[in-house]
Amino acid sequence: MSELEKSRRFVDEQVVETAEQLIARRFALESGLPTISPTLGAHLAFVAAASGAERIIEIGSTGGLTTTWLQRGAPTATITCIDAESEYLADTRQALIAAGHAPARIRCITGDPLAVLPRMSENSYDLVLVAADLAHAAAHLTHALRIVRAGGSIVALNALNGGRVADPARRDPVTASLRALVREFQRQPDLVASVLPIDGGLLQITAVAH
């Protein structure tokens, strides 16, 4: 086992998931939804807390797994979740309520994110999490940049497509698009972007407030 792998395992073992998060993880695994490591979950909670997020939106569903981590960092935030599958949203709501989140601060919208996002208000969210289909990552991130407030942040799961983006031999459309997006965001003067090589890659973008 490499030193990096030892470090990853050690950090994962230090993170304590709540009973609600363990239930959400099991549901996500059974449903084939995206999952995240405890380490990445703790990082999402940190981002939500450090940014003082009061309005969070999640594009795509993990059945409540990522959502409950965001809730741990921002327990009084209004959380909006968009997904085409009402069942996944119902489980997300249930997980948030079980974690102690006020039902009035949970908003679940059933529908294709590509159809719903154009109707969302500009500059209205402090934190945007993208967990939807990688094939539409460019469109989702474009909408995310529109709806996030100046100084707000965007985080996108699996931005390195499980390591494929780093392999120049991988030229499928999804991987090539993600590779171009990572490069483009690093070059935008009004954005600060970072990619963490954990859990398939976490893209983080902050719109600079002028």
XYZ file of N, CA, C and O in Angstrom:
840
model
N 0.836 -1.192 0.000
C 0.000 0.000 0.000
C 0.879 1.255 0.000
O 1.817 1.356 0.774
N 0.581 2.207 -0.897
C 1.378 3.420 -0.999
C 1.150 4.330 0.199
O 0.156 4.195 0.932
N 2.074 5.271 0.390
C 1.924 6.229 1.485
C 0.661 7.063 1.306
O -0.022 7.386 2.282
N 0.348 7.403 0.056
C -0.862 8.176 -0.208
C -2.106 7.396 0.170
O -3.022 7.931 0.798
N -2.132 6.122 -0.179
C -3.279 5.287 0.148
C -3.405 5.110 1.658
O -4.518 5.118 2.210
N -2.278 4.971 2.351
C -2.313 4.877 3.816
C -2.894 6.140 4.422
O -3.696 6.096 5.367
N -2.481 7.281 3.882
C -2.979 8.557 4.390
C -4.476 8.690 4.154
O -5.228 9.128 5.032
N -4.924 8.296 2.962
C -6.350 8.366 2.654
C -7.159 7.489 3.600
O -8.209 7.888 4.102
N -6.660 6.278 3.822
C -7.381 5.359 4.715
C -7.411 5.908 6.137
O -8.458 5.849 6.807
N -6.292 6.454 6.596
C -6.238 7.022 7.941
C -7.249 8.153 8.099
O -7.997 8.201 9.082
N -7.285 9.068 7.125
C -8.195 10.210 7.213
C -9.644 9.744 7.182
O -10.481 10.224 7.960
N -9.961 8.796 6.293
C -11.327 8.268 6.238
C -11.745 7.677 7.584
O -12.884 7.844 8.025
N -10.815 6.998 8.243
C -11.139 6.329 9.507
C -11.382 7.311 10.637
O -11.992 6.956 11.654
N -10.908 8.550 10.489
C -11.098 9.531 11.550
C -12.467 10.211 11.481
O -12.912 10.831 12.439
N -13.103 10.118 10.321
C -14.385 10.795 10.124
C -15.516 9.903 10.633
O -15.591 8.722 10.293
N -16.387 10.481 11.435
C -17.516 9.738 11.981
C -18.785 10.138 11.232
O -19.190 11.307 11.240
N -19.393 9.196 10.547
C -20.654 9.450 9.868
C -21.811 9.195 10.833
O -21.784 8.257 11.627
N -22.833 10.028 10.747
C -24.009 9.857 11.587
C -24.836 8.669 11.089
O -24.643 8.177 9.970
N -25.777 8.242 11.915
C -26.657 7.141 11.516
C -27.422 7.501 10.246
O -27.612 6.662 9.361
N -27.851 8.781 10.142
C -28.585 9.229 8.958
C -27.712 9.160 7.708
O -28.180 8.794 6.627
N -26.443 9.496 7.859
C -25.544 9.453 6.710
C -25.237 8.020 6.290
O -25.109 7.728 5.099
N -25.145 7.131 7.244
C -24.927 5.725 6.915
C -26.121 5.147 6.161
O -25.958 4.360 5.222
N -27.330 5.544 6.559
C -28.534 5.103 5.858
C -28.546 5.665 4.439
O -28.846 4.960 3.468
N -28.199 6.950 4.307
C -28.159 7.583 2.988
C -27.102 6.922 2.101
O -27.312 6.722 0.901
N -25.962 6.570 2.678
C -24.910 5.898 1.913
C -25.403 4.538 1.397
O -25.169 4.197 0.230
N -26.086 3.805 2.252
C -26.591 2.488 1.846
C -27.620 2.636 0.723
O -27.600 1.877 -0.257
N -28.486 3.628 0.839
C -29.488 3.853 -0.200
C -28.820 4.225 -1.515
O -29.200 3.725 -2.588
N -27.822 5.097 -1.469
C -27.125 5.520 -2.684
C -26.454 4.329 -3.364
O -26.523 4.177 -4.591
N -25.812 3.479 -2.578
C -25.151 2.308 -3.134
C -26.156 1.366 -3.774
O -25.931 0.842 -4.872
N -27.278 1.138 -3.098
C -28.296 0.229 -3.616
C -28.958 0.777 -4.879
O -29.385 0.010 -5.747
N -29.028 2.112 -4.979
C -29.716 2.748 -6.110
C -28.780 3.107 -7.245
O -29.220 3.621 -8.277
N -27.480 2.869 -7.068
C -26.515 3.210 -8.103
C -26.266 4.701 -8.234
O -25.849 5.183 -9.292
N -26.505 5.444 -7.163
C -26.282 6.889 -7.166
C -24.828 7.198 -6.810
O -24.120 6.356 -6.247
N -24.367 8.401 -7.131
C -22.994 8.771 -6.749
C -22.805 8.684 -5.241
O -23.713 9.018 -4.463
N -21.646 8.219 -4.818
C -21.309 8.197 -3.400
C -19.995 8.949 -3.203
O -19.252 9.180 -4.154
N -19.752 9.349 -1.974
C -18.516 10.043 -1.648
C -17.903 9.405 -0.419
O -18.587 8.776 0.388
N -16.602 9.558 -0.274
C -15.919 9.039 0.903
C -16.234 9.919 2.106
O -16.626 11.083 1.959
N -16.074 9.393 3.313
C -16.236 10.235 4.499
C -15.317 11.456 4.463
O -15.699 12.537 4.910
N -14.118 11.295 3.916
C -13.186 12.423 3.828
C -13.754 13.551 2.979
O -13.705 14.720 3.362
N -14.306 13.203 1.817
C -14.890 14.233 0.974
C -16.134 14.817 1.628
O -16.390 16.024 1.536
N -16.910 13.978 2.303
C -18.075 14.488 3.015
C -17.679 15.533 4.035
O -18.292 16.605 4.131
N -16.642 15.243 4.816
C -16.174 16.199 5.819
C -15.698 17.482 5.159
O -15.878 18.588 5.696
N -15.088 17.355 3.982
C -14.634 18.547 3.264
C -15.828 19.388 2.817
O -15.798 20.625 2.912
N -16.891 18.744 2.327
C -18.086 19.487 1.926
C -18.700 20.213 3.118
O -19.143 21.368 2.995
N -18.712 19.558 4.264
C -19.225 20.220 5.469
C -18.357 21.427 5.818
O -18.863 22.496 6.198
N -17.046 21.270 5.664
C -16.124 22.379 5.933
C -16.391 23.553 4.985
O -16.442 24.710 5.414
N -16.553 23.265 3.700
C -16.804 24.325 2.716
C -18.098 25.059 3.053
O -18.158 26.297 3.019
N -19.140 24.303 3.398
C -20.425 24.925 3.733
C -20.297 25.808 4.971
O -20.839 26.917 5.022
N -19.550 25.329 5.966
C -19.383 26.102 7.196
C -18.479 27.313 6.986
O -18.788 28.430 7.415
N -17.358 27.102 6.302
C -16.386 28.183 6.111
C -16.946 29.309 5.258
O -16.574 30.475 5.430
N -17.829 28.970 4.318
C -18.415 29.989 3.450
C -19.627 30.667 4.068
O -20.164 31.618 3.495
N -20.062 30.167 5.220
C -21.243 30.739 5.860
C -22.478 30.616 4.984
O -23.336 31.501 4.977
N -22.570 29.512 4.260
C -23.645 29.349 3.278
C -25.024 29.353 3.941
O -25.275 28.608 4.880
N -25.884 30.203 3.432
C -27.270 30.263 3.892
C -28.240 29.732 2.846
O -29.356 29.360 3.171
N -27.794 29.720 1.593
C -28.623 29.207 0.491
C -27.770 28.260 -0.340
O -26.801 28.673 -0.978
N -28.140 26.987 -0.304
C -27.385 25.930 -0.980
C -28.284 25.261 -1.999
O -29.475 25.038 -1.736
N -27.739 24.924 -3.147
C -28.494 24.167 -4.145
C -27.660 22.974 -4.595
O -26.455 23.085 -4.803
N -28.328 21.846 -4.715
C -27.684 20.605 -5.140
C -28.301 20.175 -6.467
O -29.511 19.984 -6.561
N -27.458 20.040 -7.489
C -27.904 19.657 -8.828
C -27.605 18.182 -9.019
O -26.447 17.769 -9.098
N -28.654 17.363 -9.080
C -28.464 15.925 -9.105
C -28.533 15.389 -7.685
O -28.308 16.111 -6.719
N -28.834 14.118 -7.565
C -29.079 13.552 -6.241
C -28.087 12.456 -5.868
O -27.629 11.695 -6.718
N -27.779 12.409 -4.580
C -27.047 11.276 -4.017
C -27.910 10.604 -2.947
O -27.403 9.900 -2.085
N -29.201 10.847 -3.022
C -30.115 10.241 -2.066
C -29.952 10.757 -0.651
O -30.376 10.118 0.307
N -29.326 11.922 -0.504
C -29.169 12.530 0.814
C -27.766 12.449 1.372
O -27.472 13.065 2.400
N -26.857 11.709 0.712
C -25.517 11.533 1.274
C -24.740 12.847 1.275
O -24.292 13.307 2.332
N -24.571 13.468 0.127
C -23.870 14.759 0.098
C -24.671 15.824 0.828
O -24.102 16.699 1.489
N -25.991 15.741 0.724
C -26.853 16.773 1.309
C -26.718 16.818 2.823
O -26.690 17.904 3.417
N -26.642 15.661 3.448
C -26.511 15.661 4.908
C -25.144 16.162 5.354
O -25.010 16.725 6.442
N -24.126 15.967 4.510
C -22.821 16.549 4.853
C -22.871 18.068 4.736
O -22.330 18.786 5.584
N -23.518 18.576 3.709
C -23.674 20.026 3.587
C -24.466 20.564 4.774
O -24.150 21.639 5.306
N -25.474 19.808 5.183
C -26.289 20.227 6.328
C -25.479 20.278 7.614
O -25.699 21.146 8.461
N -24.517 19.379 7.763
C -23.676 19.398 8.961
C -22.872 20.685 9.045
O -22.620 21.212 10.130
N -22.475 21.215 7.884
C -21.716 22.450 7.870
C -22.569 23.692 7.900
O -22.104 24.765 8.307
N -23.821 23.560 7.472
C -24.724 24.721 7.412
C -26.106 24.293 7.905
O -27.045 24.156 7.120
N -26.240 24.064 9.210
C -27.474 23.478 9.747
C -28.710 24.360 9.657
O -29.831 23.866 9.843
N -28.543 25.654 9.369
C -29.711 26.526 9.254
C -29.933 27.007 7.817
O -30.795 27.848 7.565
N -29.167 26.485 6.879
C -29.285 26.928 5.492
C -30.585 26.437 4.857
O -31.143 25.409 5.263
N -31.040 27.166 3.867
C -32.117 26.681 3.012
C -31.467 25.863 1.896
O -30.598 26.360 1.177
N -31.875 24.605 1.781
C -31.243 23.683 0.839
C -32.241 23.314 -0.257
O -33.323 22.804 0.033
N -31.867 23.586 -1.501
C -32.687 23.252 -2.661
C -32.042 22.081 -3.398
O -30.831 22.088 -3.634
N -32.843 21.079 -3.745
C -32.331 19.899 -4.446
C -33.131 19.695 -5.732
O -34.362 19.768 -5.711
N -32.419 19.456 -6.830
C -33.059 19.234 -8.134
C -32.666 17.856 -8.651
O -31.481 17.522 -8.708
N -33.661 17.075 -9.048
C -33.377 15.776 -9.670
C -34.613 15.332 -10.440
O -35.747 15.696 -10.092
N -34.383 14.539 -11.481
C -35.498 14.055 -12.297
C -36.296 12.963 -11.597
O -37.447 12.707 -11.951
N -35.690 12.317 -10.597
C -36.337 11.196 -9.916
C -36.907 11.637 -8.572
O -36.166 11.982 -7.644
N -38.230 11.613 -8.457
C -38.880 12.047 -7.214
C -38.521 11.143 -6.041
O -38.458 11.584 -4.893
N -38.270 9.852 -6.329
C -37.910 8.908 -5.257
C -36.607 9.328 -4.582
O -36.490 9.283 -3.354
N -35.633 9.740 -5.387
C -34.357 10.151 -4.820
C -34.519 11.417 -3.975
O -33.891 11.565 -2.918
N -35.371 12.317 -4.439
C -35.609 13.550 -3.687
C -36.347 13.260 -2.377
O -36.070 13.899 -1.351
N -37.246 12.308 -2.416
C -37.963 11.942 -1.192
C -36.993 11.390 -0.154
O -37.102 11.712 1.044
N -36.044 10.595 -0.597
C -35.049 10.067 0.337
C -34.117 11.171 0.835
O -33.685 11.144 1.990
N -33.812 12.129 -0.027
C -32.992 13.258 0.395
C -33.709 14.055 1.473
O -33.115 14.411 2.500
N -34.971 14.356 1.248
C -35.752 15.095 2.241
C -35.808 14.331 3.565
O -35.629 14.902 4.639
N -36.076 13.034 3.473
C -36.170 12.211 4.681
C -34.850 12.219 5.444
O -34.836 12.327 6.676
N -33.730 12.129 4.715
C -32.419 12.134 5.362
C -32.148 13.465 6.053
O -31.618 13.503 7.177
N -32.522 14.560 5.423
C -32.305 15.884 6.017
C -33.164 16.074 7.269
O -32.682 16.594 8.286
N -34.416 15.666 7.185
C -35.293 15.799 8.348
C -34.792 14.930 9.495
O -34.776 15.354 10.667
N -34.342 13.710 9.174
C -33.797 12.824 10.206
C -32.552 13.431 10.852
O -32.278 13.193 12.032
N -31.809 14.219 10.063
C -30.607 14.880 10.592
C -30.945 16.123 11.396
O -30.042 16.776 11.936
N -32.229 16.480 11.452
C -32.646 17.619 12.259
C -32.864 18.908 11.493
O -33.058 19.966 12.091
N -32.848 18.821 10.162
C -33.042 20.033 9.364
C -34.518 20.403 9.335
O -35.387 19.535 9.222
N -34.796 21.691 9.429
C -36.177 22.162 9.438
C -36.838 21.902 8.082
O -36.290 22.304 7.044
N -37.991 21.251 8.046
C -38.655 20.968 6.766
C -38.895 22.219 5.931
O -38.843 22.160 4.695
N -39.144 23.343 6.588
C -39.406 24.585 5.855
C -38.173 25.082 5.110
O -38.285 25.930 4.214
N -37.008 24.551 5.475
C -35.760 24.974 4.823
C -35.269 23.940 3.801
O -34.111 23.946 3.417
N -36.168 23.047 3.406
C -35.840 22.039 2.393
C -36.755 22.253 1.193
O -37.980 22.300 1.327
N -36.172 22.377 0.022
C -36.934 22.584 -1.207
C -36.490 21.553 -2.229
O -35.334 21.555 -2.645
N -37.383 20.658 -2.599
C -37.064 19.618 -3.575
C -37.846 19.871 -4.857
O -39.075 20.036 -4.817
N -37.136 19.923 -5.967
C -37.755 20.206 -7.264
C -37.539 19.005 -8.179
O -36.403 18.668 -8.521
N -38.637 18.369 -8.578
C -38.547 17.223 -9.477
C -38.524 17.700 -10.922
O -39.407 18.436 -11.349
N -37.511 17.289 -11.655
C -37.409 17.671 -13.063
C -35.981 17.541 -13.545
O -35.041 17.496 -12.751
N -35.829 17.483 -14.850
C -34.503 17.444 -15.451
C -33.784 18.748 -15.114
O -34.294 19.831 -15.420
N -32.610 18.675 -14.479
C -31.899 19.909 -14.140
C -31.694 20.843 -15.326
O -31.722 22.073 -15.160
N -31.520 20.296 -16.520
C -31.312 21.131 -17.698
C -32.549 21.966 -18.016
O -32.439 23.044 -18.606
N -33.731 21.472 -17.614
C -34.965 22.219 -17.831
C -35.281 23.139 -16.656
O -35.877 24.207 -16.832
N -34.872 22.742 -15.456
C -35.195 23.509 -14.257
C -34.240 24.678 -14.041
O -34.654 25.799 -13.686
N -32.959 24.461 -14.255
C -31.950 25.473 -13.926
C -32.147 26.811 -14.630
O -31.914 27.861 -14.014
N -32.565 26.840 -15.902
C -32.763 28.148 -16.536
C -33.799 29.017 -15.830
O -33.802 30.244 -16.007
N -34.670 28.398 -15.030
C -35.701 29.162 -14.323
C -35.242 29.639 -12.951
O -35.972 30.370 -12.276
N -34.060 29.240 -12.513
C -33.562 29.641 -11.207
C -32.980 31.055 -11.288
O -32.389 31.445 -12.294
N -33.155 31.800 -10.216
C -32.737 33.206 -10.197
C -31.222 33.343 -10.211
O -30.498 32.530 -9.625
N -30.747 34.402 -10.845
C -29.317 34.689 -10.901
C -28.802 35.155 -9.540
O -29.531 35.749 -8.756
N -27.530 34.853 -9.288
C -26.821 35.370 -8.104
C -27.590 35.103 -6.805
O -27.631 35.959 -5.919
N -28.209 33.935 -6.697
C -29.101 33.691 -5.560
C -28.636 32.596 -4.606
O -29.298 32.349 -3.591
N -27.498 31.948 -4.884
C -27.031 30.868 -4.018
C -25.599 31.103 -3.559
O -24.771 31.619 -4.296
N -25.356 30.714 -2.313
C -24.014 30.843 -1.745
C -23.127 29.670 -2.122
O -21.904 29.808 -2.232
N -23.746 28.508 -2.300
C -22.992 27.285 -2.577
C -23.797 26.401 -3.517
O -24.980 26.157 -3.284
N -23.142 25.949 -4.587
C -23.780 25.062 -5.565
C -22.985 23.765 -5.616
O -21.763 23.784 -5.790
N -23.672 22.636 -5.450
C -23.022 21.336 -5.584
C -23.568 20.648 -6.827
O -24.785 20.520 -6.987
N -22.673 20.223 -7.722
C -23.069 19.547 -8.954
C -22.758 18.057 -8.805
O -21.593 17.665 -8.699
N -23.802 17.250 -8.790
C -23.637 15.800 -8.651
C -24.371 15.066 -9.763
O -24.659 13.881 -9.636
N -24.684 15.777 -10.841
C -25.501 15.217 -11.908
C -24.646 14.526 -12.972
O -23.421 14.462 -12.868
N -25.323 14.054 -14.009
C -24.701 13.297 -15.102
C -23.517 14.060 -15.690
O -23.635 15.217 -16.109
N -22.356 13.404 -15.751
C -21.151 14.048 -16.274
C -21.307 14.457 -17.736
O -20.635 15.383 -18.192
N -22.178 13.804 -18.478
C -22.363 14.143 -19.884
C -22.869 15.571 -20.057
O -22.697 16.173 -21.115
N -23.490 16.108 -19.010
C -24.028 17.464 -19.071
C -23.285 18.408 -18.129
O -23.819 19.452 -17.753
N -22.067 18.042 -17.771
C -21.313 18.835 -16.796
C -21.120 20.271 -17.254
O -21.263 21.212 -16.458
N -20.812 20.483 -18.528
C -20.566 21.842 -19.023
C -21.813 22.704 -18.863
O -21.732 23.858 -18.404
N -22.978 22.163 -19.217
C -24.226 22.920 -19.086
C -24.554 23.196 -17.629
O -24.951 24.315 -17.260
N -24.383 22.191 -16.780
C -24.687 22.386 -15.355
C -23.763 23.432 -14.732
O -24.198 24.272 -13.936
N -22.490 23.405 -15.089
C -21.548 24.372 -14.537
C -21.812 25.776 -15.069
O -21.635 26.760 -14.350
N -22.250 25.872 -16.315
C -22.609 27.184 -16.868
C -23.772 27.789 -16.087
O -23.759 28.976 -15.730
N -24.777 26.975 -15.805
C -25.902 27.461 -15.000
C -25.458 27.768 -13.572
O -25.914 28.745 -12.965
N -24.577 26.926 -13.030
C -24.087 27.147 -11.665
C -23.399 28.503 -11.553
O -23.592 29.237 -10.571
N -22.609 28.864 -12.550
C -21.930 30.159 -12.535
C -22.919 31.312 -12.606
O -22.649 32.397 -12.080
N -24.057 31.087 -13.201
C -25.068 32.139 -13.297
C -25.838 32.325 -11.998
O -26.160 33.445 -11.598
N -26.123 31.220 -11.317
C -26.983 31.320 -10.127
C -26.209 31.528 -8.831
O -26.800 31.881 -7.811
N -24.890 31.308 -8.839
C -24.112 31.516 -7.619
C -23.834 33.012 -7.460
O -23.625 33.731 -8.434
N -23.850 33.484 -6.233
C -23.578 34.903 -5.991
C -22.084 35.174 -6.119
O -21.253 34.249 -6.026
N -21.736 36.442 -6.312
C -20.332 36.833 -6.322
C -19.720 36.493 -4.970
O -20.281 36.818 -3.927
N -18.604 35.804 -4.995
C -17.981 35.347 -3.761
C -18.460 33.982 -3.315
O -17.895 33.392 -2.386
N -19.509 33.464 -3.970
C -20.004 32.135 -3.645
C -19.158 31.054 -4.296
O -18.243 31.340 -5.072
N -19.468 29.807 -3.991
C -18.638 28.702 -4.467
C -19.459 27.617 -5.153
O -20.644 27.429 -4.860
N -18.784 26.919 -6.062
C -19.354 25.773 -6.770
C -18.434 24.581 -6.527
O -17.207 24.725 -6.599
N -19.000 23.433 -6.236
C -18.212 22.208 -6.128
C -18.860 21.161 -7.030
O -20.073 21.013 -7.050
N -18.034 20.468 -7.811
C -18.540 19.467 -8.752
C -17.866 18.131 -8.490
O -16.631 18.043 -8.461
N -18.676 17.101 -8.306
C -18.158 15.766 -8.013
C -17.624 15.084 -9.262
O -18.089 15.328 -10.372
N -16.641 14.206 -9.053
C -16.084 13.336 -10.098
C -15.589 14.121 -11.311
O -15.731 13.683 -12.459
N -15.006 15.290 -11.054
C -14.572 16.167 -12.149
C -13.412 15.591 -12.956
O -13.159 16.036 -14.075
N -12.702 14.622 -12.404
C -11.614 13.976 -13.150
C -12.061 12.636 -13.733
O -11.243 11.869 -14.231
N -13.357 12.384 -13.644
C -13.951 11.173 -14.229
C -13.194 9.917 -13.814
O -12.811 9.088 -14.648
N -12.973 9.812 -12.520
C -12.319 8.614 -11.993
C -10.882 8.444 -12.443
O -10.383 7.321 -12.498
N -10.203 9.543 -12.778
C -8.814 9.479 -13.220
C -8.643 9.515 -14.727
O -7.521 9.652 -15.229
N -9.734 9.410 -15.474
C -9.645 9.376 -16.932
C -9.154 10.701 -17.507
O -8.451 10.721 -18.525
N -9.535 11.816 -16.872
C -9.149 13.132 -17.387
C -7.627 13.278 -17.439
O -7.080 13.911 -18.344
N -6.927 12.673 -16.499
C -5.467 12.791 -16.440
C -4.763 11.903 -17.460
O -3.550 12.050 -17.666
N -5.496 11.019 -18.100
C -4.910 10.089 -19.070
C -5.115 10.637 -20.481
O -6.238 10.622 -20.997
N -4.075 11.126 -21.146
C -4.246 11.720 -22.490
C -4.758 10.740 -23.523
O -5.267 11.153 -24.575
N -4.639 9.457 -23.248
C -5.140 8.461 -24.200
C -6.664 8.363 -24.174
O -7.271 7.825 -25.100
N -7.279 8.879 -23.105
C -8.737 8.856 -22.987
C -9.311 10.048 -23.746
O -9.126 11.199 -23.338
N -10.028 9.764 -24.843
C -10.530 10.839 -25.687
C -12.031 10.750 -25.927
O -12.547 11.348 -26.878
N -12.735 10.010 -25.087
C -14.183 9.948 -25.230
C -14.772 11.336 -24.968
O -14.145 12.173 -24.302
N -15.960 11.627 -25.480
C -16.520 12.974 -25.387
C -16.640 13.518 -23.961
O -16.341 14.686 -23.713
N -17.079 12.681 -23.011
C -17.250 13.156 -21.636
C -15.905 13.541 -21.029
O -15.747 14.617 -20.449
N -14.917 12.661 -21.160
C -13.595 12.927 -20.593
C -12.951 14.140 -21.242
O -12.361 14.992 -20.567
N -13.039 14.237 -22.567
C -12.457 15.368 -23.281
C -13.105 16.681 -22.851
O -12.425 17.706 -22.691
N -14.414 16.652 -22.641
C -15.121 17.857 -22.206
C -14.688 18.278 -20.812
O -14.441 19.466 -20.550
N -14.567 17.311 -19.905
C -14.131 17.626 -18.548
C -12.706 18.171 -18.539
O -12.387 19.116 -17.812
N -11.846 17.588 -19.358
C -10.464 18.047 -19.449
C -10.420 19.513 -19.899
O -9.686 20.333 -19.336
N -11.248 19.841 -20.894
C -11.297 21.215 -21.392
C -11.863 22.166 -20.341
O -11.389 23.296 -20.193
N -12.862 21.698 -19.591
C -13.458 22.543 -18.552
C -12.450 22.871 -17.453
O -12.343 24.024 -17.017
N -11.722 21.863 -16.999
C -10.725 22.086 -15.944
C -9.697 23.112 -16.404
O -9.340 24.035 -15.659
N -9.234 22.981 -17.634
C -8.250 23.932 -18.159
C -8.841 25.332 -18.274
O -8.197 26.324 -17.922
N -10.073 25.416 -18.767
C -10.701 26.716 -18.992
C -10.932 27.460 -17.674
O -10.665 28.667 -17.575
N -11.415 26.761 -16.668
C -11.683 27.424 -15.397
C -10.404 27.938 -14.744
O -10.414 28.948 -14.048
N -9.318 27.251 -14.961
C -8.040 27.701 -14.398
C -7.556 28.991 -15.053
O -6.724 29.705 -14.483
N -8.081 29.310 -16.225
C -7.607 30.471 -16.980
C -8.541 31.678 -16.891
O -8.236 32.733 -17.441
N -9.670 31.537 -16.231
C -10.629 32.629 -16.141
C -10.205 33.639 -15.061
O -10.071 33.274 -13.898
N -10.002 34.914 -15.417
C -9.509 35.892 -14.450
C -10.487 36.202 -13.315
O -10.070 36.638 -12.236
N -11.783 35.989 -13.546
C -12.779 36.299 -12.518
C -13.130 35.087 -11.655
O -14.035 35.164 -10.830
N -12.408 33.986 -11.863
C -12.681 32.778 -11.094
C -11.409 32.294 -10.409
O -10.306 32.458 -10.935
N -11.587 31.701 -9.253
C -10.503 30.970 -8.599
C -10.926 29.510 -8.582
O -11.970 29.171 -8.018
N -10.140 28.659 -9.236
C -10.517 27.253 -9.379
C -9.436 26.342 -8.805
O -8.250 26.644 -8.857
N -9.904 25.222 -8.262
C -8.993 24.227 -7.700
C -9.584 22.845 -7.934
O -10.815 22.685 -7.910
N -8.726 21.873 -8.181
C -9.183 20.495 -8.336
C -8.461 19.627 -7.319
O -7.226 19.609 -7.274
N -9.223 18.926 -6.503
C -8.644 17.993 -5.543
C -8.757 16.579 -6.096
O -9.851 16.155 -6.497
N -7.663 15.820 -6.132
C -7.693 14.477 -6.712
C -8.212 13.426 -5.730
O -7.552 12.436 -5.437
N -9.406 13.641 -5.213
C -10.027 12.668 -4.315
C -11.404 12.303 -4.858
O -12.077 13.118 -5.486
N -11.804 11.056 -4.636
C -13.129 10.583 -5.042
C -13.427 10.872 -6.511
O -14.511 11.342 -6.842
N -12.486 10.627 -7.378
C -12.727 10.867 -8.792
C -12.505 12.295 -9.215
O -12.660 12.633 -10.389
N -12.126 13.149 -8.276
C -11.825 14.539 -8.583
C -12.917 15.483 -8.124
O -14.086 15.306 -8.474
N -12.559 16.483 -7.335
C -13.510 17.499 -6.881
C -13.079 18.841 -7.445
O -12.026 19.372 -7.093
N -13.898 19.387 -8.343
C -13.647 20.713 -8.899
C -14.290 21.750 -7.996
O -15.474 21.642 -7.659
N -13.511 22.747 -7.602
C -14.021 23.826 -6.756
C -13.799 25.153 -7.469
O -12.703 25.430 -7.956
N -14.833 25.956 -7.540
C -14.777 27.239 -8.225
C -15.390 28.305 -7.326
O -16.475 28.101 -6.769
N -14.698 29.410 -7.202
C -15.258 30.562 -6.501
C -15.259 31.759 -7.447
O -14.239 32.045 -8.091
N -16.405 32.411 -7.534
C -16.525 33.626 -8.336
C -15.995 34.803 -7.506
O -16.514 35.065 -6.419
N -14.970 35.456 -8.000
C -14.338 36.539 -7.252
C -15.299 37.701 -7.107
O -15.913 38.158 -8.083
N -15.457 38.182 -5.887
C -16.308 39.341 -5.621
C -15.496 40.622 -5.803
O -14.420 40.771 -5.222
N -15.980 41.532 -6.637
C -15.273 42.782 -6.903
C -15.866 43.902 -6.056
O -17.051 43.929 -5.800
